[in-house]
mmCIF file of C-alpha atoms in Angstrom:
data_model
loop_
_atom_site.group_PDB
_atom_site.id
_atom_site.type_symbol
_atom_site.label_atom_id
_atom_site.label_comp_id
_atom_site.label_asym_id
_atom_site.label_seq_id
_atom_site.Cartn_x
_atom_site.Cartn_y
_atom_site.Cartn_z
ATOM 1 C CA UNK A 429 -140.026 -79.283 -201.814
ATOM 2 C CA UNK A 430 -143.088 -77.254 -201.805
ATOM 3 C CA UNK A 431 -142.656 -76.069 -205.197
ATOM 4 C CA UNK A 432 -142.401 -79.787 -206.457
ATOM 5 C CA UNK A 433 -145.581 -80.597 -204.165
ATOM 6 C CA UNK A 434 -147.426 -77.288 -206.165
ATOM 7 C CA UNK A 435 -146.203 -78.668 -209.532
ATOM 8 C CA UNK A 436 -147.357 -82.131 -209.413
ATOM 9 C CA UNK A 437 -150.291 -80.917 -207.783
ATOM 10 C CA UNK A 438 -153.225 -77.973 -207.703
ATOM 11 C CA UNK A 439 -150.903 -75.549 -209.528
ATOM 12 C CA UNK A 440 -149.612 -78.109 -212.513
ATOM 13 C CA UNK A 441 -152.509 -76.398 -214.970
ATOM 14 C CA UNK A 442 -151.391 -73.080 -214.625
ATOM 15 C CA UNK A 443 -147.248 -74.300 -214.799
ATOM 16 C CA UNK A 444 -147.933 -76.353 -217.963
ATOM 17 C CA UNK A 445 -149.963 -73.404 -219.704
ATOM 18 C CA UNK A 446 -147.176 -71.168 -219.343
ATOM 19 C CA UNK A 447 -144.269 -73.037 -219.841
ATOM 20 C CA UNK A 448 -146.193 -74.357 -223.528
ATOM 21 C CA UNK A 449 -148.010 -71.173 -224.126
ATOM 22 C CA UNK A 450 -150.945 -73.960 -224.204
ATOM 23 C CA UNK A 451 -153.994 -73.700 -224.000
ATOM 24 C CA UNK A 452 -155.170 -70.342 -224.883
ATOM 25 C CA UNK A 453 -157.791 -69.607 -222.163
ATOM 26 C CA UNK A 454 -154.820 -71.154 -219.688
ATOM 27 C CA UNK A 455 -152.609 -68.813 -220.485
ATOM 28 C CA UNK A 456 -154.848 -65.766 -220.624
ATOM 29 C CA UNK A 457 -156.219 -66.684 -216.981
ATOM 30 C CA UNK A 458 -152.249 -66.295 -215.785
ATOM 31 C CA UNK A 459 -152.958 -62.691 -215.886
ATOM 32 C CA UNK A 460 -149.318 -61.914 -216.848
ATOM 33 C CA UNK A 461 -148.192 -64.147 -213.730
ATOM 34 C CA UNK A 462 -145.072 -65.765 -215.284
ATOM 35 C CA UNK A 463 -144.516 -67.695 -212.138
ATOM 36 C CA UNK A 464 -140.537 -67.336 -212.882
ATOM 37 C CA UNK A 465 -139.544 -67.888 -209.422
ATOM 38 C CA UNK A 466 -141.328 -71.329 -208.749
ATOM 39 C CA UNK A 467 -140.644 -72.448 -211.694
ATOM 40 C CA UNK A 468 -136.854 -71.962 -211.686
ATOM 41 C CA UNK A 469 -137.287 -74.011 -207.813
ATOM 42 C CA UNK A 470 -139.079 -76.906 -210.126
ATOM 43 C CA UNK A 471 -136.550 -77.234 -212.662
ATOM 44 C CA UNK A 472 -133.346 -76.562 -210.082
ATOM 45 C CA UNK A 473 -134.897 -79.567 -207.831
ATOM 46 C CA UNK A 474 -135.362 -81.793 -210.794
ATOM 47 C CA UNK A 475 -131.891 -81.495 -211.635
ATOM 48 C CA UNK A 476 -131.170 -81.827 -208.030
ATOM 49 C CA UNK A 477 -132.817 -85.084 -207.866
ATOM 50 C CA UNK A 478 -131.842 -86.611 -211.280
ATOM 51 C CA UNK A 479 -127.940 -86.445 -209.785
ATOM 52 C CA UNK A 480 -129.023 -88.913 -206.661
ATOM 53 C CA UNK A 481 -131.426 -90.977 -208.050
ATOM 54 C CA UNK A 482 -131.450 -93.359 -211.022
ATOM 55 C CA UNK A 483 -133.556 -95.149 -212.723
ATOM 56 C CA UNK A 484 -133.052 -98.922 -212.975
ATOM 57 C CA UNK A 485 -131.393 -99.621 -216.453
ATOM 58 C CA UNK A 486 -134.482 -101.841 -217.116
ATOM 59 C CA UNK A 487 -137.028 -99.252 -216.659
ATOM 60 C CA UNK A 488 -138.166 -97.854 -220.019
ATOM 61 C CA UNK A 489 -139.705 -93.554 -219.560
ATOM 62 C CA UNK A 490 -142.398 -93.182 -222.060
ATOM 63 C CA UNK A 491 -143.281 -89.570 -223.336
ATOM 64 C CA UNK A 492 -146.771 -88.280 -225.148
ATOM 65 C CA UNK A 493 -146.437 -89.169 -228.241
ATOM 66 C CA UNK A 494 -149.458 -88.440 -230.646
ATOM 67 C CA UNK A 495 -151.192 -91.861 -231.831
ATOM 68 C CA UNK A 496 -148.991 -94.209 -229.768
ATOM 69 C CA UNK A 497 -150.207 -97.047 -227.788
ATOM 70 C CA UNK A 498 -148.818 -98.308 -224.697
ATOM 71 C CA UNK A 499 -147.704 -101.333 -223.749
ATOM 72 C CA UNK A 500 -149.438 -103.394 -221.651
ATOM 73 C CA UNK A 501 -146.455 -103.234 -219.062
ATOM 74 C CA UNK A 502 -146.719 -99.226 -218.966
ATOM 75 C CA UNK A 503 -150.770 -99.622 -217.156
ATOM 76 C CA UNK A 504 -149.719 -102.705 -214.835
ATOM 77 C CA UNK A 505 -147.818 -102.311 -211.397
ATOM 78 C CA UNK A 506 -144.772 -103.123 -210.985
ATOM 79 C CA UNK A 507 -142.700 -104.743 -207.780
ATOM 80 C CA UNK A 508 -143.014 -101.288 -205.900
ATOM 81 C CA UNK A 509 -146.882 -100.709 -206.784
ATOM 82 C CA UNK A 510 -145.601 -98.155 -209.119
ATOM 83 C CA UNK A 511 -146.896 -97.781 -212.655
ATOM 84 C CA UNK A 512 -146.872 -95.310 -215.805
ATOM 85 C CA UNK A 513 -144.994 -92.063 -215.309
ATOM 86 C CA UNK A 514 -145.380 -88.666 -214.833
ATOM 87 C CA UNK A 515 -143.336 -85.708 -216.850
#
C-alpha cells in the first residue's frame, strides 16, 4: 500500500524517469538509485489488484498517444465522480 501511495504520489517523477530512462536530468538526479525494491511492490500490487477488480465492460482506458484528442466523455465525470485515468 505505501508503495502504491509513493507511486501515484511525491515519488511518481523519480519512478517514471527510471523505469523510461526519461528525462535526462530525471534520471541523472536518481544518483544510481534504481529503486528496484519499490518498484517490484508497485508492479506485484498492480497485478494484485487487476485479479479482484474489473473494469466495467463499458469503460473505455485511454493511453498517451501523441496528437490524439479526447473525447469529450474522457474530461466529464461520470456516475461515481470519477473521470480520465491514470497509468
Amino acid at each position: 500500500v505505501i508503495a502504491l501511495r509513493l507511486f501515484t504520489g511525491p515519488m511518481f517523477m523519480k519512478y517514471n524517469a527510471k523505469l523510461r530512462n526519461f528525462p535526462p536530468e530525471g534520471v541523472d538526479a536518481l544518483k544510481g538509485n534504481g529503486y528496484v525494491t519499490t518498484i517490484h511492490a508497485v508492479v506485484s500490487a498492480v497485478i494484485k489488484l487487476s485479479r479482484i477488480w474489473k473494469l466495467p465492460h463499458d469503460r473505455k482506458v485511454f493511453r498517451g498517444l501523441g496528437g490524439m484528442l479526447l473525447p469529450e466523455k474522457f474530461w466529464k465525470e461520470d456516475q461515481f465522480g470519477c473521470r480520465g485515468g491514470v497509468e
